[in-house]
Amino acid sequence: MSTITLSEVVTTKQDSISVPYRVVLFLICFISTALGGTVSTLMSVYLPVVVRDLQGNLPADEVNAISGYINAVFIFGWAFGGFTWGVISDKMGRKIALLMAISCYGIFTILTGQMPTWWGVVGCRFMSGFGVGGVLVTSITLVSEVWPAKSKAVVIGILSIAFPVGIFSAGVINYVVSSWREGFLVGAIPLFLALLGAWLLTESQSWLDYRADASNKTNPYNKLLSPNHRRELIVGSLTFGTMLIGLWAIFSWLPTWVQSLITTHDAAKERGLSMMCLGMGGLTGGFFSGWLVNLLKPRRSMLLCFAVCTGLSFVLFKTNSTFGPAVYAEIAVLALFFGASQGVLSAYIPQLFSTGIRATATGFCFNIGRIFTATAVLFVGVLVSTLGGYSNALFIFSLIFLVGLLVVLFVHEKPATNQNAK
């Protein structure tokens, strides 16, 4: 008598889901992730104006410190949300976790624009980051559990470029909306999206089956923290964390750096166009990252990304004393490899771990990296005066790419036979 495996049952259920429903699910996940990218970088493009409006004409040191707190607290919230919403998703379901996370960052984005004090903005930015971190975890989880295996990788790859789309959108908003308070009304869109999702989405059948099985009581963190996986955990955390530290330090402070190069006028257009270059470069790099991995394999792809990011950071921050058109091109190329690195990391880090702990370990590596990233972003602002300006501060922090390069250089890829180990 023939037997039916669990994977065959799951595949049959996934294939039975209608194509229109999958399209609706993908659009909601894509748009909510893209809006997360918008919310993440919207404060960066408005930051000089926000601090001036809330604090007046403060000394440069105080302005830098406040700016650092606002940027860093968002990423702390993001990291905390990445941990927390994964637990909520496992306990309460993928659908409700996704919709609650979308609502969370939508509400607090709107409230950010209503705050009369900078500490109110800081609190709202923490909660906005908390929601964005949850959306990035739950959207990927829900799509991966619903989509058929034969097209899952392609769809998740396309979903990964949603965040750069949002970064580009932040530049567009800054370009056309001069008031930062009006710009943060964009939070109304994810609220509408959450309401739409409550009506159109259904719970993941895989999660329902999992919760119905009383034998699923093991804690993957027990296995994750065992000596057998300690080395992989360190490698995964360092590779993702070092890229994020450099990426977010540059993303968060680039508009302010652009403003520091232009002393003759308020560089709102230049700041907006710079962020648009970041977004478009990241979008393009993420889209083609899958082909890069197929061509060079994950390890060599990461070596290329870290090496180029190190070199371009030097060119961008150490050879430009005034603002010119070449800055846009340099930003775009740097962002191209930023974007590629995110797609490559999605292939590189999961392969370090066996199937039984792969999702847990990947989430751990991603969010531990964000905690260190938030600290780094904070200290860029603190060290601007000490290091002699934004160019020096950003270049010093971009040297973290060298650490990632060395980690990847001395790490060998696991053979394919280990990938499905339990």
CSV table of C-alpha atoms in Angstrom, one decimal:
chain,number,residue,atom,x,y,z
A,1,MET,CA,0.0,0.0,0.0
A,2,SER,CA,1.4,3.4,-0.9
A,3,THR,CA,1.8,6.1,1.7
A,4,ILE,CA,1.4,9.8,1.5
A,5,THR,CA,4.1,12.0,3.1
A,6,LEU,CA,3.4,15.1,5.1
A,7,SER,CA,5.2,17.2,2.4
A,8,GLU,CA,2.8,15.8,-0.2
A,9,VAL,CA,-0.2,16.7,1.9
A,10,VAL,CA,1.1,20.3,2.4
A,11,THR,CA,1.8,20.6,-1.3
A,12,THR,CA,-1.7,19.4,-2.2
A,13,LYS,CA,-3.3,21.9,0.1
A,14,GLN,CA,-1.1,24.7,-1.2
A,15,ASP,CA,-1.9,23.8,-4.8
A,16,SER,CA,-5.6,23.8,-4.0
A,17,ILE,CA,-5.6,27.5,-3.0
A,18,SER,CA,-7.0,29.7,-5.8
A,19,VAL,CA,-4.7,31.9,-7.9
A,20,PRO,CA,-6.8,35.0,-7.3
A,21,TYR,CA,-6.4,34.6,-3.5
A,22,ARG,CA,-2.7,34.2,-3.9
A,23,VAL,CA,-2.6,37.4,-5.9
A,24,VAL,CA,-4.5,39.3,-3.2
A,25,LEU,CA,-2.3,37.9,-0.5
A,26,PHE,CA,0.9,38.8,-2.4
A,27,LEU,CA,-0.3,42.3,-3.1
A,28,ILE,CA,-1.2,42.9,0.6
A,29,CYS,CA,2.1,41.6,1.8
A,30,PHE,CA,4.1,43.5,-0.9
A,31,ILE,CA,2.3,46.8,-0.3
A,32,SER,CA,2.5,46.5,3.5
A,33,THR,CA,6.3,45.7,3.2
A,34,ALA,CA,6.8,48.6,0.8
A,35,LEU,CA,5.0,51.0,3.2
A,36,GLY,CA,7.3,49.6,5.9
A,37,GLY,CA,10.2,50.8,3.8
A,38,THR,CA,8.6,54.2,3.4
A,39,VAL,CA,8.0,54.6,7.1
A,40,SER,CA,11.5,53.4,7.9
A,41,THR,CA,13.2,56.1,5.9
A,42,LEU,CA,10.7,58.9,5.9
A,43,MET,CA,12.1,60.3,9.1
A,44,SER,CA,15.6,60.3,7.6
A,45,VAL,CA,14.6,62.6,4.7
A,46,TYR,CA,12.7,64.9,7.0
A,47,LEU,CA,15.1,64.7,10.0
A,48,PRO,CA,16.8,68.1,9.7
A,49,VAL,CA,13.5,69.9,9.4
A,50,VAL,CA,11.9,67.8,12.2
A,51,VAL,CA,14.6,68.6,14.7
A,52,ARG,CA,14.6,72.3,13.8
A,53,ASP,CA,10.8,72.6,14.1
A,54,LEU,CA,10.7,70.8,17.5
A,55,GLN,CA,13.9,72.1,19.1
A,56,GLY,CA,14.6,75.4,17.4
A,57,ASN,CA,18.1,76.7,16.9
A,58,LEU,CA,20.1,74.3,19.0
A,59,PRO,CA,23.9,73.8,19.1
A,60,ALA,CA,25.1,71.2,16.5
A,61,ASP,CA,26.0,68.7,19.2
A,62,GLU,CA,22.5,68.7,20.6
A,63,VAL,CA,20.9,68.4,17.2
A,64,ASN,CA,23.1,65.4,16.4
A,65,ALA,CA,22.4,63.7,19.7
A,66,ILE,CA,18.6,64.1,19.2
A,67,SER,CA,18.8,62.9,15.6
A,68,GLY,CA,20.7,59.9,16.7
A,69,TYR,CA,18.1,59.0,19.3
A,70,ILE,CA,15.3,59.3,16.8
A,71,ASN,CA,17.0,57.1,14.2
A,72,ALA,CA,18.3,54.5,16.6
A,73,VAL,CA,15.1,54.0,18.6
A,74,PHE,CA,13.3,53.0,15.4
A,75,ILE,CA,15.7,50.2,14.7
A,76,PHE,CA,15.5,49.0,18.4
A,77,GLY,CA,11.8,48.9,17.9
A,78,TRP,CA,12.2,47.0,14.7
A,79,ALA,CA,14.5,44.4,16.3
A,80,PHE,CA,12.1,44.0,19.3
A,81,GLY,CA,9.2,43.7,16.9
A,82,GLY,CA,11.0,41.1,14.8
A,83,PHE,CA,11.3,38.9,17.9
A,84,THR,CA,7.9,39.6,19.4
A,85,TRP,CA,5.7,39.3,16.3
A,86,GLY,CA,7.2,35.9,15.5
A,87,VAL,CA,6.1,34.6,18.9
A,88,ILE,CA,2.6,36.2,18.4
A,89,SER,CA,2.4,34.7,14.9
A,90,ASP,CA,3.1,31.2,16.3
A,91,LYS,CA,0.7,31.6,19.2
A,92,MET,CA,-2.2,33.5,17.6
A,93,GLY,CA,-1.9,32.9,13.9
A,94,ARG,CA,-0.2,34.4,10.8
A,95,LYS,CA,-3.2,36.4,9.6
A,96,ILE,CA,-3.9,38.2,12.9
A,97,ALA,CA,-0.2,38.9,13.6
A,98,LEU,CA,0.3,40.4,10.1
A,99,LEU,CA,-2.8,42.6,10.3
A,100,MET,CA,-2.0,43.8,13.9
A,101,ALA,CA,1.6,44.6,12.9
A,102,ILE,CA,0.4,46.6,9.9
A,103,SER,CA,-2.0,48.5,12.1
A,104,CYS,CA,0.7,49.2,14.7
A,105,TYR,CA,3.0,51.0,12.3
A,106,GLY,CA,0.2,52.7,10.5
A,107,ILE,CA,-1.2,54.2,13.8
A,108,PHE,CA,2.1,55.3,15.1
A,109,THR,CA,3.3,56.8,11.8
A,110,ILE,CA,0.2,59.1,11.9
A,111,LEU,CA,0.9,60.0,15.5
A,112,THR,CA,4.5,60.8,14.7
A,113,GLY,CA,3.4,63.7,12.6
A,114,GLN,CA,1.2,65.0,15.5
A,115,MET,CA,3.8,65.0,18.2
A,116,PRO,CA,4.6,68.4,19.7
A,117,THR,CA,7.9,67.3,21.3
A,118,TRP,CA,10.9,65.3,20.2
A,119,TRP,CA,10.6,62.7,22.9
A,120,GLY,CA,7.0,62.1,21.7
A,121,VAL,CA,8.5,61.5,18.2
A,122,VAL,CA,11.0,59.1,19.7
A,123,GLY,CA,8.3,57.0,21.3
A,124,CYS,CA,6.2,56.9,18.2
A,125,ARG,CA,9.2,55.9,16.1
A,126,PHE,CA,9.9,53.0,18.5
A,127,MET,CA,6.4,51.7,18.0
A,128,SER,CA,6.5,52.3,14.3
A,129,GLY,CA,9.6,50.2,14.1
A,130,PHE,CA,8.0,47.6,16.3
A,131,GLY,CA,5.2,47.2,13.7
A,132,VAL,CA,7.5,47.2,10.7
A,133,GLY,CA,9.7,44.5,12.2
A,134,GLY,CA,6.6,42.3,12.6
A,135,VAL,CA,5.4,42.9,9.1
A,136,LEU,CA,8.7,41.7,7.6
A,137,VAL,CA,8.6,38.5,9.6
A,138,THR,CA,4.9,37.6,9.3
A,139,SER,CA,4.5,38.5,5.6
A,140,ILE,CA,7.3,36.2,4.5
A,141,THR,CA,6.0,33.4,6.8
A,142,LEU,CA,2.5,33.6,5.5
A,143,VAL,CA,3.5,33.7,1.8
A,144,SER,CA,5.9,30.8,2.3
A,145,GLU,CA,3.2,28.7,3.9
A,146,VAL,CA,0.6,29.4,1.2
A,147,TRP,CA,2.6,29.4,-2.1
A,148,PRO,CA,3.3,26.2,-4.0
A,149,ALA,CA,6.9,25.0,-3.8
A,150,LYS,CA,7.7,25.3,-7.5
A,151,SER,CA,7.2,29.1,-7.6
A,152,LYS,CA,7.8,30.0,-3.9
A,153,ALA,CA,11.4,31.2,-4.3
A,154,VAL,CA,10.6,33.5,-7.2
A,155,VAL,CA,7.7,35.1,-5.3
A,156,ILE,CA,9.6,35.6,-2.1
A,157,GLY,CA,12.4,37.1,-4.2
A,158,ILE,CA,10.1,39.6,-5.7
A,159,LEU,CA,8.6,40.3,-2.2
A,160,SER,CA,12.1,41.1,-1.0
A,161,ILE,CA,12.3,44.1,-3.2
A,162,ALA,CA,9.2,45.7,-1.7
A,163,PHE,CA,11.3,47.4,1.0
A,164,PRO,CA,13.5,49.3,-1.5
A,165,VAL,CA,10.3,50.4,-3.3
A,166,GLY,CA,9.2,52.0,0.0
A,167,ILE,CA,12.6,53.7,0.4
A,168,PHE,CA,12.2,55.2,-3.1
A,169,SER,CA,8.6,56.3,-2.1
A,170,ALA,CA,10.0,58.1,0.9
A,171,GLY,CA,12.2,60.2,-1.4
A,172,VAL,CA,9.2,60.9,-3.6
A,173,ILE,CA,7.1,62.0,-0.6
A,174,ASN,CA,9.8,64.4,0.6
A,175,TYR,CA,10.2,65.7,-2.9
A,176,VAL,CA,6.5,66.6,-3.3
A,177,VAL,CA,5.4,67.3,0.3
A,178,SER,CA,7.4,69.9,2.1
A,179,SER,CA,5.7,69.6,5.5
A,180,TRP,CA,6.9,66.7,7.5
A,181,ARG,CA,3.7,66.6,9.5
A,182,GLU,CA,1.7,66.1,6.3
A,183,GLY,CA,4.2,63.6,5.0
A,184,PHE,CA,3.6,61.3,8.0
A,185,LEU,CA,-0.1,61.1,7.2
A,186,VAL,CA,1.0,58.3,4.8
A,187,GLY,CA,0.3,56.0,7.8
A,188,ALA,CA,-3.4,56.1,6.9
A,189,ILE,CA,-2.6,53.8,3.9
A,190,PRO,CA,-1.5,50.7,6.0
A,191,LEU,CA,-4.5,51.2,8.3
A,192,PHE,CA,-6.8,50.9,5.3
A,193,LEU,CA,-4.7,47.9,4.1
A,194,ALA,CA,-5.2,46.1,7.4
A,195,LEU,CA,-8.9,46.6,7.2
A,196,LEU,CA,-8.9,45.2,3.7
A,197,GLY,CA,-6.8,42.2,4.8
A,198,ALA,CA,-9.2,41.4,7.7
A,199,TRP,CA,-11.9,41.0,5.1
A,200,LEU,CA,-10.0,39.2,2.3
A,201,LEU,CA,-7.3,37.1,4.0
A,202,THR,CA,-7.7,33.6,5.6
A,203,GLU,CA,-5.5,31.9,8.1
A,204,SER,CA,-2.6,29.7,6.9
A,205,GLN,CA,-3.8,26.1,6.7
A,206,SER,CA,-0.2,25.0,7.6
A,207,TRP,CA,-0.4,26.9,10.9
A,208,LEU,CA,-3.9,25.6,11.6
A,209,ASP,CA,-2.6,22.0,11.1
A,210,TYR,CA,0.4,22.7,13.2
A,211,ARG,CA,-1.7,24.1,16.1
A,212,ALA,CA,-4.0,21.1,15.9
A,213,ASP,CA,-1.1,18.6,16.4
A,214,ALA,CA,-0.6,18.3,20.1
A,215,SER,CA,2.9,16.8,19.6
A,216,ASN,CA,4.4,20.2,18.6
A,217,LYS,CA,5.7,21.2,22.0
A,218,THR,CA,9.4,21.4,21.4
A,219,ASN,CA,11.3,24.7,21.8
A,220,PRO,CA,13.6,25.3,18.8
A,221,TYR,CA,15.7,27.7,20.8
A,222,ASN,CA,17.0,24.8,22.9
A,223,LYS,CA,18.5,23.2,19.8
A,224,LEU,CA,19.6,26.6,18.4
A,225,LEU,CA,21.7,27.5,21.4
A,226,SER,CA,23.4,24.0,21.6
A,227,PRO,CA,27.2,23.8,21.0
A,228,ASN,CA,26.5,22.1,17.6
A,229,HIS,CA,25.1,25.3,16.2
A,230,ARG,CA,27.0,28.0,18.1
A,231,ARG,CA,29.6,28.6,15.3
A,232,GLU,CA,26.9,29.0,12.6
A,233,LEU,CA,24.9,31.3,14.9
A,234,ILE,CA,27.9,33.6,15.3
A,235,VAL,CA,28.7,33.6,11.6
A,236,GLY,CA,25.1,34.4,10.6
A,237,SER,CA,24.8,37.1,13.2
A,238,LEU,CA,28.1,38.8,12.1
A,239,THR,CA,27.5,38.7,8.4
A,240,PHE,CA,24.0,40.1,8.6
A,241,GLY,CA,24.8,42.5,11.4
A,242,THR,CA,27.9,44.0,9.8
A,243,MET,CA,26.1,44.7,6.6
A,244,LEU,CA,23.2,46.3,8.4
A,245,ILE,CA,25.4,48.5,10.6
A,246,GLY,CA,27.0,50.0,7.5
A,247,LEU,CA,23.7,50.1,5.5
A,248,TRP,CA,21.6,51.8,8.2
A,249,ALA,CA,24.3,54.2,9.3
A,250,ILE,CA,24.4,55.4,5.7
A,251,PHE,CA,20.7,55.3,5.1
A,252,SER,CA,19.9,57.2,8.3
A,253,TRP,CA,22.5,59.9,7.9
A,254,LEU,CA,22.8,60.3,4.2
A,255,PRO,CA,20.3,63.2,3.8
A,256,THR,CA,22.0,65.1,6.7
A,257,TRP,CA,25.4,64.5,5.1
A,258,VAL,CA,24.0,65.8,1.7
A,259,GLN,CA,22.7,68.9,3.6
A,260,SER,CA,26.2,69.4,5.1
A,261,LEU,CA,27.7,69.6,1.6
A,262,ILE,CA,25.3,72.3,0.6
A,263,THR,CA,25.5,75.5,2.6
A,264,THR,CA,23.8,77.9,0.2
A,265,HIS,CA,20.2,76.7,0.6
A,266,ASP,CA,17.9,74.2,2.1
A,267,ALA,CA,18.8,71.0,0.1
A,268,ALA,CA,15.3,69.4,0.2
A,269,LYS,CA,15.4,68.4,-3.5
A,270,GLU,CA,18.9,67.0,-3.2
A,271,ARG,CA,18.0,65.1,-0.1
A,272,GLY,CA,14.9,63.6,-1.8
A,273,LEU,CA,16.8,62.7,-5.0
A,274,SER,CA,19.6,61.1,-3.0
A,275,MET,CA,17.1,58.9,-1.1
A,276,MET,CA,15.4,58.0,-4.4
A,277,CYS,CA,18.8,56.9,-5.7
A,278,LEU,CA,19.2,54.7,-2.7
A,279,GLY,CA,15.8,53.2,-3.2
A,280,MET,CA,16.2,52.6,-6.9
A,281,GLY,CA,19.7,51.1,-6.4
A,282,GLY,CA,18.5,48.8,-3.7
A,283,LEU,CA,15.5,47.8,-5.7
A,284,THR,CA,17.6,46.9,-8.7
A,285,GLY,CA,20.2,45.0,-6.6
A,286,GLY,CA,17.6,43.0,-4.8
A,287,PHE,CA,15.7,42.1,-8.0
A,288,PHE,CA,18.9,40.7,-9.6
A,289,SER,CA,20.4,39.1,-6.4
A,290,GLY,CA,19.0,35.7,-7.3
A,291,TRP,CA,20.8,35.7,-10.6
A,292,LEU,CA,24.0,36.8,-8.8
A,293,VAL,CA,23.7,33.9,-6.4
A,294,ASN,CA,23.2,31.4,-9.2
A,295,LEU,CA,26.2,32.8,-11.0
A,296,LEU,CA,28.7,33.1,-8.1
A,297,LYS,CA,27.1,31.1,-5.3
A,298,PRO,CA,26.2,32.7,-2.0
A,299,ARG,CA,29.7,33.0,-0.4
A,300,ARG,CA,31.4,34.7,-3.4
A,301,SER,CA,28.4,36.9,-3.9
A,302,MET,CA,28.7,38.1,-0.3
A,303,LEU,CA,32.4,38.7,-0.8
A,304,LEU,CA,31.6,40.9,-3.8
A,305,CYS,CA,28.9,42.8,-1.9
A,306,PHE,CA,31.1,43.5,1.1
A,307,ALA,CA,34.1,44.5,-1.0
A,308,VAL,CA,32.2,46.9,-3.3
A,309,CYS,CA,30.4,48.5,-0.3
A,310,THR,CA,33.7,49.1,1.4
A,311,GLY,CA,35.3,50.7,-1.7
A,312,LEU,CA,32.3,52.8,-2.6
A,313,SER,CA,31.9,54.1,0.9
A,314,PHE,CA,35.5,55.5,0.7
A,315,VAL,CA,34.8,57.1,-2.7
A,316,LEU,CA,31.5,58.6,-1.6
A,317,PHE,CA,32.5,60.0,1.8
A,318,LYS,CA,36.2,60.8,1.3
A,319,THR,CA,36.3,62.2,-2.2
A,320,ASN,CA,33.3,64.6,-2.1
A,321,SER,CA,33.8,67.8,-0.3
A,322,THR,CA,31.1,69.6,-2.3
A,323,PHE,CA,27.8,68.2,-3.8
A,324,GLY,CA,27.8,67.4,-7.5
A,325,PRO,CA,26.0,65.1,-10.0
A,326,ALA,CA,28.6,62.3,-9.5
A,327,VAL,CA,27.3,61.9,-5.9
A,328,TYR,CA,24.0,60.6,-7.3
A,329,ALA,CA,25.8,57.9,-9.4
A,330,GLU,CA,28.0,56.9,-6.4
A,331,ILE,CA,25.0,56.5,-4.2
A,332,ALA,CA,23.1,54.5,-6.8
A,333,VAL,CA,26.0,52.0,-7.2
A,334,LEU,CA,26.5,51.6,-3.5
A,335,ALA,CA,22.8,51.0,-3.0
A,336,LEU,CA,22.9,48.4,-5.9
A,337,PHE,CA,25.2,46.2,-3.8
A,338,PHE,CA,23.3,47.1,-0.6
A,339,GLY,CA,20.2,45.6,-2.3
A,340,ALA,CA,22.0,42.7,-3.7
A,341,SER,CA,23.4,41.8,-0.2
A,342,GLN,CA,19.9,41.5,1.2
A,343,GLY,CA,18.9,39.0,-1.4
A,344,VAL,CA,22.2,37.1,-1.1
A,345,LEU,CA,21.9,37.0,2.7
A,346,SER,CA,18.5,35.4,2.4
A,347,ALA,CA,20.3,32.5,0.6
A,348,TYR,CA,23.5,32.6,2.6
A,349,ILE,CA,22.4,32.6,6.2
A,350,PRO,CA,19.6,29.9,6.1
A,351,GLN,CA,22.0,27.4,4.5
A,352,LEU,CA,24.2,27.6,7.7
A,353,PHE,CA,21.5,25.8,9.6
A,354,SER,CA,19.6,22.5,9.5
A,355,THR,CA,16.0,22.4,8.5
A,356,GLY,CA,14.7,21.8,12.0
A,357,ILE,CA,16.0,25.2,13.3
A,358,ARG,CA,16.5,27.1,10.0
A,359,ALA,CA,13.6,29.7,10.4
A,360,THR,CA,14.3,30.3,14.1
A,361,ALA,CA,18.1,30.7,13.5
A,362,THR,CA,17.6,33.0,10.6
A,363,GLY,CA,15.2,35.2,12.5
A,364,PHE,CA,17.7,35.3,15.4
A,365,CYS,CA,20.6,36.4,13.2
A,366,PHE,CA,18.6,39.1,11.5
A,367,ASN,CA,17.3,40.7,14.6
A,368,ILE,CA,20.4,40.4,16.8
A,369,GLY,CA,22.1,42.3,13.9
A,370,ARG,CA,19.5,45.1,14.1
A,371,ILE,CA,20.1,45.6,17.9
A,372,PHE,CA,23.8,46.3,17.1
A,373,THR,CA,22.8,48.4,14.1
A,374,ALA,CA,20.6,50.7,16.3
A,375,THR,CA,23.5,51.3,18.6
A,376,ALA,CA,25.8,52.1,15.7
A,377,VAL,CA,23.3,54.5,14.1
A,378,LEU,CA,23.1,56.3,17.5
A,379,PHE,CA,26.8,56.7,17.8
A,380,VAL,CA,27.2,58.2,14.3
A,381,GLY,CA,25.5,61.3,15.5
A,382,VAL,CA,27.4,61.4,18.8
A,383,LEU,CA,30.8,61.1,17.0
A,384,VAL,CA,30.2,63.7,14.2
A,385,SER,CA,32.0,66.5,16.1
A,386,THR,CA,34.7,64.2,17.4
A,387,LEU,CA,35.6,62.8,14.0
A,388,GLY,CA,35.4,66.1,12.2
A,389,GLY,CA,32.1,66.0,10.3
A,390,TYR,CA,29.6,63.6,8.8
A,391,SER,CA,31.9,62.4,6.0
A,392,ASN,CA,34.5,61.1,8.5
A,393,ALA,CA,31.9,59.6,10.8
A,394,LEU,CA,30.1,57.8,8.1
A,395,PHE,CA,33.3,56.5,6.5
A,396,ILE,CA,34.5,55.2,9.9
A,397,PHE,CA,31.3,53.3,10.4
A,398,SER,CA,31.3,51.9,6.9
A,399,LEU,CA,34.6,50.2,7.7
A,400,ILE,CA,32.4,47.6,9.4
A,401,PHE,CA,32.0,46.2,5.9
A,402,LEU,CA,35.6,45.0,6.3
A,403,VAL,CA,34.6,42.9,9.3
A,404,GLY,CA,31.9,41.2,7.3
A,405,LEU,CA,34.3,40.7,4.4
A,406,LEU,CA,36.8,38.9,6.7
A,407,VAL,CA,34.1,36.8,8.3
A,408,VAL,CA,32.8,35.6,4.9
A,409,LEU,CA,36.4,35.1,3.6
A,410,PHE,CA,37.2,32.6,6.3
A,411,VAL,CA,33.9,30.7,6.2
A,412,HIS,CA,33.2,27.8,3.9
A,413,GLU,CA,29.8,27.0,2.5
A,414,LYS,CA,28.2,23.9,3.8
A,415,PRO,CA,27.8,21.1,1.2
A,416,ALA,CA,24.3,20.6,-0.2
A,417,THR,CA,23.9,17.2,1.5
A,418,ASN,CA,23.7,19.0,4.9
A,419,GLN,CA,20.9,21.3,3.9
A,420,ASN,CA,18.0,19.1,4.8
A,421,ALA,CA,19.3,17.7,8.0
A,422,LYS,CA,16.8,17.6,10.8
